[in-house]
């Protein structure tokens, strides 16, 4: 139990050398701000990276027939797709579930053909920000033999809206499948398969072309919260209708995204470790100087009958207050920084002199605007760690005090 | 008033500084009686402060026996010596040695808190300060008081728990004669009122004038032990 006097002396001692106290608290505050600022940017980047990675193509989870991902065989389909979608959508965490068909085809305008990929999508359920049809009303352009083609694909083969293209492929029976379609529009997509090869048509048209009524190759699922993905996948995998199907979460589908996210986390932790070392060095140095300066005073307190343990507690309280003071200032500055930038975002590109806002890479679309995010967990970790670090930093000064003999200390 | 409060027998204290050994006390014998107002005098290096430190359980003798309130000081652990200092001894130092971040009142209360006194700390500390005419300075910090005022606060801190023995190391060394006189009169009154025993190490003739007994040290030994007759001491009722 810390007495009022012990706390009072510890608190007031910090005011004896106010400049030094403020300097150390300021150093800790800057470190804390650096940690919170960096982790907020990393979280913002990580969140954006996750959204980009799981966005239009990957989703939070996918359902396939076993081996489809490896073989891409036309006949490895999900059957009775409406019933499957109904079961999946009945899960409270699922916000969207959409069936897709993929089929390599030959396309032709005149006599010359070229490679393409038919992507059959549901015009309704794919028409959202994270879907394959991210522009409002885009889904209405599909259906009744109207298709959209990827911008790269269109440019390469000189496709323009209004043109009629012939699509020839192989249906699930191995028979030739072919039909004519009108290019309704050209679409830009970060998804390479769409941008460079895509002939995007309605799911109904694709099912008709490829002779796979009520069937699809893939169901892409989005949940309401990233944190709910795993439990949702576990629950869905227990549905009888999905018993013989493969259901995988995003991190199983794209392990490299997990690696990138882990790297982002570790970057923040490295900053945290540097902050702690700086905080520990500052606090240790201050407390050591402070105890050396006050050796005579400690001797006097010991001569009055004050126990070494009480003196140790006093020093520990001083260090803890110093650490908490710094961490409080740094946390406040960090929260203000995040509050000021979390809505408008920080434009990395502008900092680098560019006016680009987005880049696409590996089928993913990345924004160069980072929206910093701060989590209570980060604050708790930083406060606890700096408090612990401050207390560890006074072990040396405390060991010195415990060994002091009153008369020798009084002589100093 | 002849009960021995402290018995010092054949005590030696050596200080080692590299290869040099300084014999601060060389087989010193001294008995301190309850109610003594004792001045230990002698030239610098004669062992006055060393003796006070040993009696005050602040340091350990190299050899010999010290008994205080019937307890063998030499056999006490560090913790027991700290307990003894806390409960039965009061210290007044030359340089006042108040806790600079506490007010006069808080400095005095601090000793009571160390002793684990639960209730009435404020009242006891305030009453002691008022006894020493320091009531108005209760909320001042040491750097807001004169040397004489600080030393009176140090005395208040030393006596607030009514220790049986108060050890004062050159208490008037930093005071002018007026403040010294006032301090000594006050200590005599405390001794008379509460039956405390005071032991001073001093060079100050004023302290010697107030003392009821003067012990002179030379080269770590007692060379004279003079008890004044009642009424000889300055400021006595007679």
XYZ file of C-alpha atoms in Angstrom:
650
model
C 0.000 0.000 0.000
C 1.479 3.324 -1.072
C 1.036 6.034 1.534
C -0.126 9.515 0.650
C 3.194 11.007 1.720
C 5.207 8.582 -0.387
C 3.105 9.466 -3.417
C 3.236 13.166 -2.575
C 7.016 13.182 -2.266
C 7.407 11.198 -5.490
C 5.089 13.551 -7.362
C 6.701 16.722 -6.059
C 10.187 15.391 -6.651
C 9.389 15.443 -10.365
C 8.935 19.180 -10.070
C 12.361 19.723 -8.499
C 14.025 19.629 -11.872
C 11.134 20.587 -14.060
C 13.160 21.044 -17.226
C 14.597 17.555 -16.965
C 11.210 16.049 -16.160
C 9.606 17.778 -19.131
C 12.466 16.794 -21.393
C 12.154 13.116 -20.494
C 8.360 13.186 -20.573
C 8.621 14.924 -23.948
C 10.967 12.250 -25.284
C 8.579 9.519 -24.141
C 5.664 11.474 -25.604
C 7.395 11.760 -28.980
C 8.118 8.044 -28.919
C 4.549 7.233 -28.002
C 3.271 9.559 -30.718
C 5.635 7.924 -33.206
C 4.336 4.494 -32.227
C 0.669 5.422 -32.332
C 1.100 7.434 -35.523
C 3.019 4.642 -37.225
C 0.679 1.925 -36.063
C -2.337 4.034 -37.092
C -0.865 4.435 -40.576
C 0.021 0.744 -40.661
C -3.480 -0.206 -39.552
C -4.914 2.124 -42.187
C -2.631 0.640 -44.785
C -3.355 -2.898 -43.566
C -7.088 -2.307 -43.669
C -6.855 -0.884 -47.154
C -4.586 -3.724 -48.209
C -7.071 -6.228 -46.814
C -9.976 -4.515 -48.539
C -8.035 -4.370 -51.815
C -6.906 -7.979 -51.524
C -10.295 -9.322 -50.578
C -12.202 -6.813 -52.653
C -13.728 -7.546 -56.033
C -12.117 -10.908 -56.796
C -11.231 -12.751 -53.618
C -13.976 -11.865 -51.187
C -13.772 -12.904 -47.541
C -14.376 -16.545 -48.369
C -15.073 -18.720 -51.372
C -16.912 -21.959 -52.062
C -15.837 -24.316 -54.838
C -16.049 -27.922 -55.811
C -12.988 -29.755 -54.571
C -10.080 -29.578 -57.089
C -11.655 -26.757 -59.106
C -8.995 -24.269 -57.990
C -6.244 -26.551 -59.293
C -7.882 -28.001 -62.387
C -10.217 -25.209 -63.476
C -12.151 -27.947 -65.201
C -15.495 -26.810 -66.576
C -17.391 -29.725 -65.066
C -16.215 -29.170 -61.485
C -19.254 -27.098 -60.649
C -21.426 -26.141 -57.709
C -24.865 -27.571 -58.296
C -28.257 -26.182 -57.307
C -26.682 -22.820 -56.867
C -29.886 -21.076 -55.709
C -30.259 -23.439 -52.747
C -26.587 -23.043 -51.851
C -26.807 -19.259 -52.004
C -29.962 -19.294 -49.888
C -28.243 -21.397 -47.228
C -25.158 -19.168 -47.215
C -27.137 -15.926 -47.125
C -29.122 -17.196 -44.147
C -25.998 -16.866 -42.012
C -26.307 -13.654 -39.956
C -22.694 -12.621 -40.638
C -22.964 -12.908 -44.400
C -23.650 -9.600 -46.123
C -23.249 -10.796 -49.673
C -22.880 -14.049 -51.542
C -22.461 -14.157 -55.277
C -22.072 -17.002 -57.755
C -19.592 -16.821 -60.656
C -18.682 -18.794 -63.705
C -15.277 -18.769 -65.396
C -14.683 -20.235 -68.822
C -11.789 -19.829 -71.266
C -13.165 -19.045 -74.731
C -12.241 -17.907 -78.174
C -13.816 -14.673 -79.268
C -14.033 -13.243 -82.725
C -15.159 -10.042 -84.378
C -14.564 -11.138 -87.942
C -12.497 -14.074 -89.148
C -9.672 -13.711 -86.623
C -10.232 -15.089 -83.142
C -8.574 -14.259 -79.892
C -8.399 -15.709 -76.395
C -10.728 -14.460 -73.729
C -12.359 -15.551 -70.514
C -16.075 -15.514 -69.954
C -16.843 -14.306 -66.451
C -20.448 -14.940 -65.568
C -21.674 -12.756 -62.726
C -24.896 -11.969 -60.965
C -25.697 -8.386 -62.093
C -27.476 -7.668 -58.811
C -25.209 -9.152 -56.176
C -21.982 -8.061 -57.860
C -23.099 -4.448 -58.112
C -21.464 -3.099 -54.989
C -18.227 -1.347 -54.097
C -16.368 -4.582 -53.382
C -17.976 -6.515 -56.258
C -16.849 -7.129 -59.811
C -19.310 -4.468 -60.991
C -18.298 -1.608 -58.712
C -20.125 1.216 -60.503
C -23.776 1.920 -59.733
C -26.080 0.663 -62.481
C -23.362 -1.394 -64.125
C -25.277 -4.614 -63.577
C -28.128 -3.286 -65.675
C -25.860 -3.304 -68.704
C -25.689 -7.091 -68.607
C -28.179 -9.751 -69.666
C -30.005 -10.660 -72.842
C -26.730 -11.303 -74.661
C -25.208 -7.989 -73.710
C -21.686 -8.129 -72.316
C -18.979 -5.815 -71.078
C -15.355 -6.313 -71.947
C -12.224 -5.388 -70.020
C -10.536 -2.141 -71.054
C -7.209 -3.827 -71.825
C -8.947 -6.598 -73.717
C -10.957 -4.051 -75.699
C -7.946 -1.943 -76.530
C -5.898 -4.910 -77.660
C -8.624 -6.244 -79.952
C -10.151 -2.934 -80.925
C -13.500 -3.731 -79.328
C -15.994 -0.920 -78.998
C -19.516 -0.631 -77.569
C -22.166 -1.785 -80.008
C -19.959 -4.362 -81.737
C -21.099 -7.936 -81.927
C -18.656 -10.652 -80.934
C -18.837 -14.383 -81.339
C -17.875 -16.431 -78.303
C -16.860 -20.052 -78.732
C -16.017 -22.357 -75.892
C -16.541 -25.779 -74.400
C -19.501 -26.605 -72.236
C -19.502 -28.929 -69.235
C -20.170 -31.936 -71.462
C -17.161 -31.173 -73.634
C -19.358 -30.030 -76.501
C -18.816 -26.859 -78.448
C -20.640 -23.888 -76.988
C -21.046 -20.729 -78.985
C -23.199 -17.649 -79.257
C -23.218 -14.004 -80.314
C -23.091 -11.096 -77.871
C -23.285 -7.292 -78.096
C -20.493 -5.315 -76.431
C -22.540 -3.020 -74.226
C -19.625 -1.199 -72.684
C -15.924 -1.296 -71.907
C -15.073 -1.572 -68.220
C -11.927 -0.691 -66.291
C -11.047 -3.198 -63.616
C -8.071 -3.788 -61.343
C -8.781 -7.503 -61.694
C -6.428 -8.659 -64.395
C -8.610 -11.489 -65.635
C -11.335 -8.939 -66.321
C -9.157 -6.083 -67.502
C -7.034 -8.123 -69.905
C -9.238 -11.046 -70.887
C -12.704 -10.487 -69.539
C -15.938 -10.929 -71.360
C -18.286 -10.212 -68.502
C -21.816 -11.467 -68.938
C -24.784 -12.195 -66.717
C -24.776 -15.476 -64.854
C -27.893 -16.534 -66.771
C -26.227 -15.915 -70.137
C -23.102 -17.800 -69.030
C -25.163 -20.738 -67.751
C -27.027 -20.838 -71.043
C -23.843 -20.616 -73.123
C -21.989 -23.294 -71.198
C -24.929 -25.591 -70.622
C -24.754 -25.371 -66.875
C -28.254 -24.374 -65.701
C -28.433 -23.770 -61.947
C -24.692 -24.285 -61.644
C -21.613 -22.114 -61.119
C -17.897 -22.500 -60.402
C -17.550 -20.289 -57.420
C -19.464 -18.510 -54.722
C -17.776 -15.427 -53.291
C -18.829 -14.450 -49.767
C -18.504 -11.161 -47.908
C -19.122 -10.861 -44.171
C -20.071 -7.836 -42.110
C -16.768 -7.734 -40.231
C -13.270 -8.976 -40.894
C -13.158 -10.429 -37.396
C -16.191 -12.615 -38.136
C -14.763 -14.346 -41.177
C -13.233 -17.378 -39.491
C -16.242 -18.205 -37.347
C -18.504 -17.720 -40.342
C -16.430 -20.086 -42.450
C -16.535 -22.700 -39.689
C -20.293 -22.357 -39.381
C -20.881 -22.492 -43.134
C -18.678 -25.545 -43.494
C -21.078 -27.344 -41.175
C -24.046 -26.738 -43.464
C -25.227 -30.046 -44.986
C -25.505 -28.444 -48.418
C -21.806 -27.528 -48.320
C -20.639 -30.829 -46.892
C -18.943 -32.003 -50.094
C -17.631 -28.611 -51.107
C -14.490 -26.679 -50.355
C -14.992 -23.469 -48.362
C -11.925 -21.402 -47.723
C -11.312 -18.069 -46.048
C -9.342 -15.292 -47.734
C -6.148 -16.050 -45.812
C -6.209 -19.651 -47.047
C -6.924 -18.512 -50.575
C -4.205 -15.848 -50.629
C -1.503 -16.635 -48.053
C 0.743 -13.889 -49.447
C -1.756 -11.297 -48.210
C -1.377 -12.738 -44.711
C 2.385 -12.490 -45.045
C 2.097 -8.854 -46.062
C -0.295 -8.122 -43.184
C 2.090 -9.815 -40.747
C 4.935 -7.700 -42.080
C 2.867 -4.592 -41.496
C 2.193 -5.662 -37.902
C 5.867 -6.395 -37.284
C 6.863 -3.023 -38.637
C 4.674 -1.412 -35.973
C 6.140 -3.679 -33.297
C 9.683 -2.763 -34.327
C 8.793 0.908 -33.903
C 7.306 0.024 -30.512
C 10.496 -1.737 -29.421
C 12.588 1.277 -30.456
C 10.230 3.537 -28.498
C 10.546 1.324 -25.431
C 14.319 1.277 -25.573
C 14.363 5.078 -25.864
C 11.849 5.393 -23.020
C 13.773 2.971 -20.818
C 17.055 4.763 -21.450
C 15.498 8.151 -20.723
C 13.757 7.063 -17.558
C 16.751 5.051 -16.303
C 19.106 7.947 -16.936
C 16.791 10.430 -15.247
C 16.122 8.265 -12.241
C 19.765 7.363 -11.834
C 20.770 11.033 -11.964
C 17.967 11.843 -9.605
C 18.988 9.180 -7.080
C 22.644 10.187 -7.234
C 21.708 13.801 -6.639
C 19.542 12.877 -3.687
C 21.844 10.396 -1.981
C 22.204 12.699 1.020
C 18.448 13.064 1.239
C 17.951 9.313 1.109
C 20.482 8.984 3.924
C 18.437 11.451 5.950
C 15.227 9.521 5.242
C 16.910 6.268 6.214
C 18.178 7.885 9.418
C 14.600 8.849 10.257
C 13.685 5.195 9.997
C 12.304 5.186 6.482
C 12.716 1.689 5.094
C 14.644 1.026 1.867
C 11.493 -0.574 0.468
C 9.544 2.640 0.992
C 12.292 4.604 -0.748
C 12.221 2.082 -3.582
C 8.469 2.481 -3.934
C 8.962 6.247 -4.002
C 11.457 5.968 -6.847
C 9.223 3.516 -8.707
C 6.279 5.901 -8.383
C 8.384 8.756 -9.725
C 9.366 6.661 -12.713
C 5.809 5.482 -13.276
C 4.455 9.035 -13.141
C 7.185 10.190 -15.509
C 6.367 7.377 -17.946
C 2.626 7.918 -17.688
C 2.995 11.662 -18.131
C 4.951 11.126 -21.329
C 2.662 8.412 -22.581
C -0.438 10.515 -21.850
C 0.914 13.465 -23.836
C 2.014 11.180 -26.677
C -1.313 9.350 -26.713
C -3.253 12.615 -26.799
C -1.121 13.856 -29.696
C -1.542 10.508 -31.483
C -5.319 10.523 -31.046
C -5.526 14.105 -32.315
C -3.402 13.187 -35.335
C -5.592 10.207 -36.174
C -8.802 12.167 -35.579
C -7.579 14.872 -37.927
C -6.601 12.488 -40.710
C -8.842 9.435 -40.387
C -11.637 10.959 -42.460
C -9.685 12.899 -45.082
C -6.831 10.398 -45.331
C -3.144 11.007 -45.928
C -2.139 11.109 -49.556
C 1.144 9.227 -49.890
C 1.333 10.046 -53.559
C 1.027 13.773 -52.936
C 3.835 13.525 -50.384
C 5.921 11.990 -53.139
C 4.936 14.699 -55.642
C 2.471 12.594 -57.629
C -1.190 13.339 -58.300
C -2.185 9.665 -58.637
C -4.668 8.352 -56.118
C -4.806 4.688 -57.008
C -2.552 2.010 -58.402
C -3.421 -1.499 -59.531
C -1.118 -4.441 -59.002
C -1.582 -8.180 -59.279
C -5.321 -7.849 -59.802
C -5.693 -5.619 -56.768
C -6.505 -1.960 -56.701
C -4.643 0.075 -54.091
C -5.526 3.568 -53.029
C -2.651 5.905 -52.247
C -4.831 7.632 -49.715
C -4.217 6.065 -46.319
C -6.847 6.467 -43.640
C -5.084 6.128 -40.265
C -6.821 3.898 -37.744
C -6.165 3.729 -34.013
C -7.360 0.899 -31.790
C -7.781 0.841 -28.025
C -5.578 -2.263 -28.060
C -2.621 -0.200 -29.334
C -3.048 2.364 -26.596
C -3.334 -0.317 -23.922
C -0.241 -2.106 -25.246
C 1.804 1.093 -25.429
C 0.734 2.404 -22.030
C 1.351 -0.959 -20.355
C 4.666 -1.450 -22.076
C 5.984 2.036 -21.312
C 4.808 1.738 -17.715
C 6.539 -1.631 -17.416
C 9.607 -0.248 -19.157
C 9.717 2.741 -16.818
C 9.516 0.458 -13.813
C 12.191 -1.864 -15.185
C 14.370 1.159 -15.801
C 14.458 1.950 -12.083
C 15.706 -1.459 -11.008
C 19.278 -0.190 -11.069
C 18.590 2.998 -9.081
C 16.524 0.981 -6.608
C 19.298 -1.572 -6.150
C 21.596 1.324 -5.324
C 19.181 2.727 -2.773
C 18.631 -0.611 -1.089
C 22.385 -0.897 -0.518
C 22.744 2.611 0.921
C 23.884 2.933 4.521
C 22.391 5.998 6.192
C 25.611 7.425 7.530
C 27.526 6.951 4.288
C 24.668 8.443 2.315
C 24.511 11.408 4.684
C 28.207 12.042 4.160
C 27.810 12.345 0.391
C 17.490 10.584 36.725
C 20.557 8.378 36.905
C 19.234 5.432 34.929
C 21.590 4.612 32.074
C 19.764 5.126 28.833
C 22.820 4.373 26.767
C 25.941 2.435 27.713
C 28.960 2.666 25.473
C 31.797 0.350 26.485
C 35.247 0.036 24.936
C 33.921 1.120 21.568
C 36.256 1.540 18.651
C 35.437 2.730 15.169
C 37.884 2.529 12.314
C 37.467 4.045 8.885
C 39.398 2.605 5.988
C 40.382 4.688 3.016
C 42.522 2.543 0.751
C 45.557 1.562 2.768
C 44.959 4.272 5.338
C 43.016 3.416 8.493
C 41.645 6.188 10.640
C 40.858 5.253 14.237
C 37.963 7.585 14.950
C 37.098 6.066 18.326
C 39.658 4.232 20.447
C 38.056 2.287 23.252
C 35.518 4.885 24.272
C 33.337 4.482 27.386
C 30.312 6.596 28.106
C 27.039 6.281 29.954
C 24.141 8.547 29.045
C 21.496 9.006 31.687
C 17.817 9.604 31.279
C 17.134 13.361 31.293
C 20.680 14.342 30.344
C 21.102 17.543 28.366
C 24.505 16.431 27.275
C 27.005 18.248 25.098
C 29.760 16.204 23.501
C 32.567 18.569 22.681
C 36.053 18.321 21.332
C 38.149 19.440 18.403
C 37.383 18.422 14.827
C 38.271 14.777 14.292
C 37.893 13.903 17.953
C 35.041 11.512 17.184
C 31.951 13.491 18.237
C 29.851 12.854 15.152
C 31.083 9.268 14.904
C 29.944 8.634 18.460
C 26.575 10.216 17.768
C 26.147 8.081 14.655
C 26.909 4.916 16.624
C 24.504 5.797 19.433
C 21.900 6.711 16.836
C 22.201 3.292 15.166
C 23.229 4.991 11.952
C 26.582 3.238 11.903
C 28.133 0.121 13.373
C 31.103 0.097 15.758
C 34.240 -1.816 14.834
C 34.391 -3.317 18.317
C 33.006 -2.840 21.805
C 29.468 -2.828 23.132
C 26.684 -0.296 22.882
C 23.524 -0.812 24.815
C 20.577 1.467 24.202
C 17.409 1.258 26.298
C 18.790 -2.095 27.464
C 19.103 -3.506 23.932
C 22.436 -4.628 22.525
C 22.857 -2.407 19.484
C 25.713 -4.499 18.121
C 23.450 -7.542 17.864
C 20.689 -5.740 16.014
C 20.012 -6.309 12.351
C 19.814 -3.447 9.886
C 16.054 -3.633 10.002
C 15.962 -3.629 13.805
C 18.240 -0.603 13.899
C 15.937 1.190 11.464
C 12.994 0.290 13.695
C 14.847 1.620 16.715
C 15.594 4.907 14.955
C 12.013 5.193 13.918
C 10.387 4.494 17.258
C 12.758 5.682 19.943
C 15.215 8.184 18.522
C 14.953 11.691 17.202
C 17.589 13.332 15.039
C 18.440 16.953 14.489
C 21.107 17.584 11.890
C 23.421 20.464 11.325
C 22.048 21.089 7.829
C 18.393 20.748 8.963
C 17.796 18.007 6.414
C 14.129 18.606 5.928
C 12.438 16.980 2.961
C 12.520 19.877 0.513
C 9.309 19.015 -1.338
C 7.184 18.851 1.797
C 5.832 21.718 3.872
C 6.810 22.120 7.524
C 3.620 20.395 8.592
C 4.083 17.552 6.099
C 7.684 17.063 7.214
C 6.559 16.619 10.793
C 3.587 14.413 9.869
C 5.835 12.233 7.748
C 7.579 10.795 10.829
C 4.226 9.883 12.345
C 3.227 8.231 9.109
C 6.467 6.260 9.055
C 5.644 5.096 12.565
C 2.248 3.916 11.408
C 0.306 6.392 13.568
C -3.191 6.206 12.116
C -5.337 8.886 13.628
C -4.626 12.428 14.751
C -1.425 12.870 12.765
C -2.395 16.308 11.597
C -3.367 17.487 15.056
C -0.229 16.108 16.699
C 2.068 17.594 14.083
C 0.311 20.938 14.201
C 0.374 20.994 17.981
C 4.107 20.302 17.991
C 4.711 23.074 15.472
C 2.652 25.461 17.566
C 4.602 24.477 20.670
C 7.685 25.650 18.807
C 5.954 28.824 17.583
C 5.851 27.516 14.043
C 2.099 27.355 13.548
C 2.083 30.151 11.019
C 4.809 28.511 8.968
C 3.069 25.127 8.783
C 2.360 25.359 5.079
C 5.712 26.712 4.023
C 8.321 24.614 2.326
C 11.906 24.632 3.662
C 13.107 27.021 0.975
C 10.528 29.516 2.156
C 11.897 29.576 5.721
C 14.985 30.986 7.408
C 17.706 28.705 8.760
C 16.478 29.154 12.316
C 12.917 28.334 11.306
C 14.056 25.262 9.406
C 16.026 24.034 12.375
C 13.005 24.488 14.631
C 10.964 22.442 12.153
C 13.715 19.813 12.286
C 13.387 19.779 16.068
C 9.613 19.496 15.747
C 10.110 16.530 13.445
C 12.546 14.960 15.905
C 10.288 15.272 18.932
C 6.792 14.848 17.473
C 6.742 11.175 18.319
C 8.134 11.857 21.807
C 11.310 9.806 21.407
C 13.227 8.962 24.563
C 16.477 10.193 23.115
C 17.150 13.100 20.749
C 20.532 13.255 19.032
C 21.544 16.611 17.626
C 24.640 16.964 15.511
C 25.919 20.560 15.615
C 22.326 21.886 15.636
C 23.381 25.521 16.028
C 26.258 25.487 13.558
C 24.289 27.310 10.876
C 22.346 29.613 13.179
C 23.097 33.053 14.567
C 23.374 33.449 18.323
C 19.822 34.706 18.737
C 18.318 31.740 16.920
C 20.727 29.377 18.681
C 19.682 30.675 22.072
C 15.992 30.370 21.214
C 16.478 26.834 19.931
C 18.362 25.692 23.012
C 15.842 27.238 25.382
C 13.124 25.472 23.490
C 14.935 22.133 23.709
C 15.499 22.583 27.408
C 11.779 23.196 27.833
C 10.984 20.044 25.901
C 13.382 18.070 28.026
C 11.811 19.483 31.191
C 8.259 19.067 29.930
C 8.504 15.626 28.343
C 11.469 14.095 30.146
C 13.398 13.571 26.927
C 17.132 13.112 26.839
C 19.171 15.336 24.515
C 22.689 14.623 23.298
C 24.516 17.248 21.249
C 27.763 17.142 19.402
C 28.946 20.699 19.260
C 31.662 23.313 19.167
C 29.249 26.015 20.200
C 29.901 27.599 23.620
C 26.212 28.478 23.803
C 25.261 24.807 23.659
C 27.843 24.070 26.338
C 26.370 26.851 28.448
C 22.935 25.254 28.253
C 24.154 21.693 28.765
C 23.750 19.985 32.118
C 26.649 17.748 31.353
C 29.672 18.174 29.107
C 31.698 15.254 27.783
C 34.956 16.161 26.073
C 36.509 13.884 23.471
C 40.047 13.911 22.253
C 41.456 11.468 19.728
C 38.497 9.136 20.083
C 38.493 8.927 23.857
C 36.605 10.629 26.644
C 39.025 12.936 28.403
C 36.580 14.746 30.621
C 33.007 14.221 31.814
C 31.676 17.164 33.750
C 28.222 17.286 35.293
C 27.091 20.771 36.148
C 25.340 21.514 39.363
C 21.666 22.311 39.180
C 21.319 25.936 38.231
C 24.694 26.142 36.520
C 23.239 25.657 33.103
C 22.150 28.756 31.207
C 18.418 29.229 31.073
C 17.754 26.977 34.041
C 14.803 27.864 36.207
C 17.176 28.852 38.974
